[in-house]
Amino acid sequence: MADAAPAKFKPRVFSGIQPSGGLTLGNYLGAIKRFVDMQDQGIETIYCMVDMHAITVWQDPAALRHQTRELAAGYLAAGLDPAKSILFNQSQVSAHAELGWVFNCVARMGWMNRMTQWKDKTAGKNTEQASLGLFAYPSLMAADILVYHATHVPVGEDQKQHVELTRDIAAKFNHDYGVEFFPITEPVIEGAATRVMSLRDGTKKMSKSDPSDNARINLTDDADKISSKIRKAKSDAELLPETMDELSERPEARNLVNIYAALSGMSKEAVLGEFSGQGFGAFKPRLADLAVATLAPISTEMQRLMQDPAEIDRILGDGADRAAAIATPILERTLDIVGMVRSRR
């Protein structure tokens, strides 16, 4: 991964998740597990709870605080080591918002109008009632990344457009001011289950907002719930084939194979090599046991961590100090390039 970084920039990974509550298996396999794996690859890793993005729609303050701590607990319970990675919440590092304003003045309205998530979130609604923050938040997302000169961002396919916008903003800033100051960040999309689908409908993404709790596995579910949900997951009556191509028209079967591969660290082809010719009566109990073995300890540790919010806050505060030590010089140099007069003390 580091070979793709521009030579003048130190390889550095940044990624953020909104503290919107209800962490699921999709969050774990699509993001958190990959973050934990990356921290041992010899590359600096910075992980952020983007609470400023969360308030683009109204949030209950007490709920937002709880969800921010719960997300931090999820990271830590999954194995993120705050001594190896920087872990913090966005609002504690003011450089994000300051660079976000500069990038608001670099980004173009047309770029924002084309963002798929803006269209999805306002489709059929009165867009004039949406917050300005909701419209402009991709510019803040670019600031989140570039304020650390991050060279790589792990994302799911549905977030790739935001990294492309970040690249556009970096390129335009560099061109407008005749510098090579910001890296052209690379998206990193990898893994067997970067997009985990619903356990009730393999054509829909697993979501905390699904009305059926059986459609998802929550990271707070205990072992019995995890096992029950896997065993009840929608599948089909056909046997598992030898190749993934043969699952192209079987979305639920494909999803369960993807989940097994991601939890086990096996390739999807290796999973089918082990289970081809068998039905889901044999496959699901094995998947349930694997999911329980992987996820139940995370659920237990999250519960323990949430009993000590002061310790979570201490970890986030320490991470914010370390993050600011990287971000502040980059912000100050940005303001110098733009032409801002600042009295140094």
Short mmCIF file of C-alpha atoms in Angstrom, two decimals:
data_model
loop_
_atom_site.label_atom_id
_atom_site.label_comp_id
_atom_site.label_asym_id
_atom_site.label_seq_id
_atom_site.Cartn_x
_atom_site.Cartn_y
_atom_site.Cartn_z
CA MET A 1 0.00 0.00 0.00
CA ALA A 2 2.74 2.46 0.91
CA ASP A 3 4.33 2.14 -2.55
CA ALA A 4 1.42 4.10 -4.04
CA ALA A 5 2.08 7.16 -1.87
CA PRO A 6 3.70 10.18 -3.52
CA ALA A 7 7.40 10.08 -2.67
CA LYS A 8 7.44 13.38 -0.80
CA PHE A 9 4.66 12.41 1.62
CA LYS A 10 5.04 10.08 4.57
CA PRO A 11 2.66 7.12 4.22
CA ARG A 12 -0.22 7.77 6.60
CA VAL A 13 -3.70 6.24 6.90
CA PHE A 14 -6.72 8.25 8.03
CA SER A 15 -10.31 7.15 8.34
CA GLY A 16 -13.36 8.28 10.27
CA ILE A 17 -16.76 6.89 11.24
CA GLN A 18 -19.78 8.89 12.33
CA PRO A 19 -20.86 8.16 15.90
CA SER A 20 -24.44 7.54 14.87
CA GLY A 21 -25.02 4.62 17.23
CA GLY A 22 -25.83 0.98 16.65
CA LEU A 23 -22.52 -0.56 15.54
CA THR A 24 -23.12 -3.64 13.40
CA LEU A 25 -21.21 -6.53 11.85
CA GLY A 26 -21.07 -4.36 8.74
CA ASN A 27 -19.16 -1.64 10.62
CA TYR A 28 -16.81 -4.25 12.04
CA LEU A 29 -15.99 -6.09 8.81
CA GLY A 30 -16.22 -3.07 6.53
CA ALA A 31 -14.11 -0.76 8.68
CA ILE A 32 -13.05 -1.50 12.25
CA LYS A 33 -11.45 -4.92 11.63
CA ARG A 34 -9.48 -3.48 8.73
CA PHE A 35 -8.37 -0.53 10.87
CA VAL A 36 -7.03 -2.93 13.50
CA ASP A 37 -5.17 -4.94 10.85
CA MET A 38 -3.59 -1.80 9.38
CA GLN A 39 -2.06 -0.63 12.64
CA ASP A 40 0.47 -3.48 12.45
CA GLN A 41 1.63 -2.76 8.89
CA GLY A 42 4.28 -0.25 9.89
CA ILE A 43 2.27 2.74 8.62
CA GLU A 44 1.03 5.58 10.82
CA THR A 45 -2.71 5.17 11.40
CA ILE A 46 -5.15 7.86 12.52
CA TYR A 47 -8.76 6.96 13.32
CA CYS A 48 -11.42 9.50 14.11
CA MET A 49 -14.99 9.61 15.37
CA VAL A 50 -16.38 12.36 13.14
CA ASP A 51 -18.85 13.92 15.57
CA MET A 52 -18.91 17.19 13.61
CA HIS A 53 -20.30 15.29 10.62
CA ALA A 54 -22.93 13.73 12.86
CA ILE A 55 -24.55 17.11 13.61
CA THR A 56 -25.31 17.81 9.93
CA VAL A 57 -28.66 16.42 11.09
CA TRP A 58 -29.90 17.25 14.58
CA GLN A 59 -28.56 15.03 17.37
CA ASP A 60 -29.68 14.72 20.96
CA PRO A 61 -26.59 15.94 22.88
CA ALA A 62 -26.69 13.18 25.49
CA ALA A 63 -27.14 10.54 22.79
CA LEU A 64 -24.26 11.96 20.76
CA ARG A 65 -21.92 11.77 23.75
CA HIS A 66 -23.00 8.17 24.44
CA GLN A 67 -22.62 7.16 20.80
CA THR A 68 -19.18 8.73 20.54
CA ARG A 69 -17.98 6.78 23.57
CA GLU A 70 -19.67 3.61 22.33
CA LEU A 71 -17.89 3.88 18.98
CA ALA A 72 -14.59 4.40 20.78
CA ALA A 73 -15.36 1.33 22.89
CA GLY A 74 -16.04 -0.62 19.70
CA TYR A 75 -12.66 0.35 18.26
CA LEU A 76 -10.85 -0.57 21.46
CA ALA A 77 -12.74 -3.82 22.06
CA ALA A 78 -11.98 -4.94 18.51
CA GLY A 79 -8.26 -4.60 19.17
CA LEU A 80 -7.33 -1.06 18.24
CA ASP A 81 -4.32 -0.14 20.36
CA PRO A 82 -4.20 3.59 21.23
CA ALA A 83 -0.44 3.23 21.68
CA LYS A 84 -0.11 2.12 18.03
CA SER A 85 -2.85 4.23 16.44
CA ILE A 86 -4.16 7.71 17.11
CA LEU A 87 -7.81 7.51 18.22
CA PHE A 88 -9.82 10.67 18.89
CA ASN A 89 -13.05 12.49 18.18
CA GLN A 90 -13.00 15.16 15.49
CA SER A 91 -14.40 18.09 17.47
CA GLN A 92 -11.41 18.04 19.83
CA VAL A 93 -9.05 19.07 17.00
CA SER A 94 -10.11 22.49 15.71
CA ALA A 95 -7.82 22.26 12.66
CA HIS A 96 -10.48 20.11 10.97
CA ALA A 97 -13.03 22.95 10.98
CA GLU A 98 -10.46 25.62 10.07
CA LEU A 99 -9.16 23.73 7.05
CA GLY A 100 -12.75 22.81 6.20
CA TRP A 101 -13.52 26.50 5.65
CA VAL A 102 -10.52 26.93 3.36
CA PHE A 103 -11.71 23.94 1.34
CA ASN A 104 -15.25 25.35 1.22
CA CYS A 105 -13.66 28.15 -0.76
CA VAL A 106 -11.77 25.74 -3.02
CA ALA A 107 -14.57 23.26 -3.75
CA ARG A 108 -17.21 24.12 -6.36
CA MET A 109 -20.98 24.03 -5.91
CA GLY A 110 -21.28 21.71 -8.90
CA TRP A 111 -19.02 19.18 -7.21
CA MET A 112 -21.24 19.13 -4.14
CA ASN A 113 -24.44 18.87 -6.17
CA ARG A 114 -23.12 15.73 -7.84
CA MET A 115 -22.42 13.90 -4.57
CA THR A 116 -24.50 10.72 -4.52
CA GLN A 117 -25.17 10.79 -0.79
CA TRP A 118 -26.52 14.35 -0.99
CA LYS A 119 -28.91 13.22 -3.70
CA ASP A 120 -29.91 10.13 -1.75
CA LYS A 121 -30.49 11.97 1.53
CA THR A 122 -32.58 14.72 -0.03
CA ALA A 123 -34.37 12.75 -2.76
CA GLY A 124 -38.05 13.62 -2.78
CA LYS A 125 -37.60 16.05 0.09
CA ASN A 126 -37.48 19.81 0.41
CA THR A 127 -33.76 20.38 -0.08
CA GLU A 128 -34.14 23.98 1.12
CA GLN A 129 -34.82 22.61 4.60
CA ALA A 130 -31.61 20.54 4.67
CA SER A 131 -28.71 22.01 6.63
CA LEU A 132 -25.88 23.78 4.88
CA GLY A 133 -23.59 21.41 6.76
CA LEU A 134 -25.23 18.39 5.10
CA PHE A 135 -24.61 19.90 1.68
CA ALA A 136 -21.01 20.96 2.37
CA TYR A 137 -19.82 18.12 4.60
CA PRO A 138 -17.78 16.41 1.82
CA SER A 139 -15.52 19.46 1.94
CA LEU A 140 -15.05 18.95 5.68
CA MET A 141 -14.36 15.27 4.97
CA ALA A 142 -11.58 16.34 2.62
CA ALA A 143 -10.18 18.51 5.41
CA ASP A 144 -10.35 15.57 7.83
CA ILE A 145 -8.08 13.64 5.49
CA LEU A 146 -5.76 16.31 4.19
CA VAL A 147 -5.10 18.10 7.49
CA TYR A 148 -2.95 15.04 8.24
CA HIS A 149 -1.50 14.76 4.72
CA ALA A 150 -3.04 11.28 4.72
CA THR A 151 -1.89 9.29 1.72
CA HIS A 152 -4.40 6.44 2.05
CA VAL A 153 -8.01 6.18 3.20
CA PRO A 154 -9.69 2.80 3.72
CA VAL A 155 -13.25 3.10 2.44
CA GLY A 156 -16.15 1.01 1.22
CA GLU A 157 -17.28 1.29 -2.38
CA ASP A 158 -20.11 3.64 -1.32
CA GLN A 159 -17.58 6.14 0.08
CA LYS A 160 -15.13 6.10 -2.83
CA GLN A 161 -16.75 9.23 -4.33
CA HIS A 162 -15.77 11.23 -1.25
CA VAL A 163 -12.11 10.30 -1.67
CA GLU A 164 -12.35 11.29 -5.34
CA LEU A 165 -13.67 14.69 -4.22
CA THR A 166 -10.79 14.95 -1.74
CA ARG A 167 -8.37 14.33 -4.61
CA ASP A 168 -10.11 17.04 -6.68
CA ILE A 169 -9.86 19.54 -3.83
CA ALA A 170 -6.19 18.75 -3.20
CA ALA A 171 -5.37 19.06 -6.90
CA LYS A 172 -7.24 22.36 -7.27
CA PHE A 173 -5.61 23.85 -4.16
CA ASN A 174 -2.17 22.80 -5.38
CA HIS A 175 -2.88 24.22 -8.85
CA ASP A 176 -4.45 27.47 -7.64
CA TYR A 177 -1.51 28.29 -5.38
CA GLY A 178 1.27 26.78 -7.48
CA VAL A 179 2.35 24.30 -4.81
CA GLU A 180 2.58 20.54 -4.27
CA PHE A 181 1.42 20.79 -0.70
CA PHE A 182 -1.44 18.30 -0.40
CA PRO A 183 -1.09 14.64 -1.41
CA ILE A 184 -3.45 13.08 -3.93
CA THR A 185 -4.92 10.58 -1.50
CA GLU A 186 -5.49 6.98 -2.56
CA PRO A 187 -8.65 5.08 -1.58
CA VAL A 188 -8.00 1.60 -0.19
CA ILE A 189 -10.80 -0.86 -0.91
CA GLU A 190 -10.00 -4.42 0.10
CA GLY A 191 -11.25 -7.44 1.98
CA ALA A 192 -13.84 -10.13 1.44
CA ALA A 193 -16.77 -8.27 2.99
CA THR A 194 -16.21 -4.55 2.62
CA ARG A 195 -19.95 -4.26 1.99
CA VAL A 196 -21.95 -6.51 4.32
CA MET A 197 -25.56 -7.07 3.33
CA SER A 198 -28.73 -7.58 5.35
CA LEU A 199 -29.34 -11.03 6.82
CA ARG A 200 -32.95 -10.75 5.63
CA ASP A 201 -32.34 -9.33 2.13
CA GLY A 202 -29.02 -9.89 0.40
CA THR A 203 -29.63 -7.00 -2.01
CA LYS A 204 -29.64 -4.37 0.77
CA LYS A 205 -26.75 -3.15 2.89
CA MET A 206 -26.79 -4.19 6.55
CA SER A 207 -28.08 -1.17 8.46
CA LYS A 208 -28.85 -0.19 12.02
CA SER A 209 -32.00 1.53 10.71
CA ASP A 210 -33.55 -1.66 9.31
CA PRO A 211 -36.88 -2.21 11.11
CA SER A 212 -35.98 -5.88 11.69
CA ASP A 213 -33.32 -6.46 14.33
CA ASN A 214 -32.76 -9.89 12.75
CA ALA A 215 -31.48 -8.17 9.61
CA ARG A 216 -28.23 -7.26 11.35
CA ILE A 217 -25.79 -8.40 13.98
CA ASN A 218 -25.12 -5.66 16.50
CA LEU A 219 -21.72 -5.48 18.16
CA THR A 220 -23.63 -5.33 21.45
CA ASP A 221 -25.42 -8.67 20.80
CA ASP A 222 -24.54 -11.53 23.12
CA ALA A 223 -23.48 -14.98 21.97
CA ASP A 224 -27.03 -16.41 21.92
CA LYS A 225 -28.35 -13.55 19.79
CA ILE A 226 -25.46 -13.75 17.35
CA SER A 227 -25.94 -17.48 16.88
CA SER A 228 -29.71 -17.18 16.52
CA LYS A 229 -29.51 -14.43 13.92
CA ILE A 230 -27.03 -16.36 11.77
CA ARG A 231 -29.11 -19.53 11.93
CA LYS A 232 -32.26 -17.58 10.97
CA ALA A 233 -30.54 -15.63 8.17
CA LYS A 234 -32.24 -15.84 4.83
CA SER A 235 -30.57 -18.32 2.46
CA ASP A 236 -31.84 -20.68 -0.23
CA ALA A 237 -32.40 -24.39 -0.81
CA GLU A 238 -29.54 -24.89 -3.26
CA LEU A 239 -26.17 -26.40 -2.40
CA LEU A 240 -23.08 -24.24 -2.25
CA PRO A 241 -21.22 -24.28 -5.58
CA GLU A 242 -17.50 -24.43 -6.37
CA THR A 243 -17.09 -20.83 -7.63
CA MET A 244 -18.28 -17.35 -6.66
CA ASP A 245 -19.52 -16.79 -10.21
CA GLU A 246 -22.17 -19.41 -9.56
CA LEU A 247 -23.46 -17.26 -6.66
CA SER A 248 -24.02 -14.18 -8.84
CA GLU A 249 -27.81 -14.67 -8.79
CA ARG A 250 -27.96 -15.85 -5.16
CA PRO A 251 -27.46 -12.65 -3.09
CA GLU A 252 -28.18 -14.16 0.35
CA ALA A 253 -25.87 -17.12 -0.25
CA ARG A 254 -23.16 -14.82 -1.56
CA ASN A 255 -23.49 -12.57 1.49
CA LEU A 256 -23.12 -15.44 3.96
CA VAL A 257 -20.05 -16.76 2.13
CA ASN A 258 -18.55 -13.26 2.15
CA ILE A 259 -19.15 -12.96 5.90
CA TYR A 260 -17.55 -16.35 6.58
CA ALA A 261 -14.52 -15.40 4.48
CA ALA A 262 -14.08 -12.05 6.21
CA LEU A 263 -14.47 -13.46 9.74
CA SER A 264 -12.14 -16.40 9.09
CA GLY A 265 -9.50 -14.60 7.03
CA MET A 266 -10.01 -17.14 4.24
CA SER A 267 -10.58 -16.26 0.61
CA LYS A 268 -14.12 -16.69 -0.68
CA GLU A 269 -12.83 -19.39 -3.03
CA ALA A 270 -11.29 -21.28 -0.10
CA VAL A 271 -14.61 -21.14 1.76
CA LEU A 272 -16.40 -22.63 -1.21
CA GLY A 273 -13.65 -25.21 -1.53
CA GLU A 274 -14.47 -26.35 1.99
CA PHE A 275 -18.27 -26.22 1.72
CA SER A 276 -19.12 -26.84 -1.94
CA GLY A 277 -21.77 -29.48 -2.37
CA GLN A 278 -23.15 -28.81 1.13
CA GLY A 279 -26.35 -27.00 2.03
CA PHE A 280 -26.98 -24.22 4.48
CA GLY A 281 -28.03 -26.72 7.13
CA ALA A 282 -24.34 -27.56 7.42
CA PHE A 283 -22.92 -24.13 6.60
CA LYS A 284 -24.92 -21.92 8.98
CA PRO A 285 -23.97 -23.68 12.25
CA ARG A 286 -20.29 -23.36 11.30
CA LEU A 287 -20.77 -19.69 10.45
CA ALA A 288 -22.69 -19.13 13.70
CA ASP A 289 -19.86 -20.68 15.74
CA LEU A 290 -17.29 -18.54 13.91
CA ALA A 291 -19.31 -15.36 14.42
CA VAL A 292 -19.80 -16.06 18.12
CA ALA A 293 -16.10 -16.82 18.63
CA THR A 294 -15.13 -13.56 16.92
CA LEU A 295 -17.83 -11.14 18.04
CA ALA A 296 -18.98 -12.19 21.51
CA PRO A 297 -15.65 -11.19 23.14
CA ILE A 298 -15.94 -7.79 21.47
CA SER A 299 -19.46 -7.33 22.86
CA THR A 300 -18.29 -8.30 26.35
CA GLU A 301 -15.32 -5.93 26.25
CA MET A 302 -17.46 -3.06 24.94
CA GLN A 303 -19.77 -3.47 27.92
CA ARG A 304 -16.80 -3.36 30.29
CA LEU A 305 -15.33 -0.25 28.66
CA MET A 306 -18.65 1.61 28.69
CA GLN A 307 -18.75 1.26 32.48
CA ASP A 308 -15.76 3.64 32.67
CA PRO A 309 -16.53 6.64 30.39
CA ALA A 310 -13.82 8.72 32.06
CA GLU A 311 -11.17 6.29 30.80
CA ILE A 312 -12.60 6.44 27.27
CA ASP A 313 -12.51 10.25 27.47
CA ARG A 314 -8.89 10.12 28.63
CA ILE A 315 -7.92 7.96 25.66
CA LEU A 316 -9.74 10.28 23.24
CA GLY A 317 -8.14 13.36 24.80
CA ASP A 318 -4.67 11.87 24.50
CA GLY A 319 -5.40 10.95 20.89
CA ALA A 320 -6.63 14.47 20.17
CA ASP A 321 -3.38 15.94 21.50
CA ARG A 322 -1.34 13.63 19.28
CA ALA A 323 -3.57 14.36 16.28
CA ALA A 324 -3.30 18.13 16.80
CA ALA A 325 0.49 17.87 16.91
CA ILE A 326 0.35 16.62 13.30
CA ALA A 327 -2.54 18.75 12.06
CA THR A 328 -1.60 22.18 13.45
CA PRO A 329 1.65 22.68 11.46
CA ILE A 330 -0.12 21.54 8.27
CA LEU A 331 -2.96 24.00 8.90
CA GLU A 332 -0.54 26.84 9.65
CA ARG A 333 1.39 26.21 6.45
CA THR A 334 -1.92 26.13 4.53
CA LEU A 335 -2.86 29.55 5.92
CA ASP A 336 0.57 30.87 4.97
CA ILE A 337 0.09 29.61 1.41
CA VAL A 338 -3.37 31.19 1.18
CA GLY A 339 -2.01 34.53 2.42
CA MET A 340 -3.49 34.83 5.89
CA VAL A 341 -1.72 37.24 8.27
CA ARG A 342 -1.23 35.74 11.71
CA SER A 343 0.66 37.19 14.67
CA ARG A 344 2.99 34.53 16.05
CA ARG A 345 3.33 34.30 19.80
#
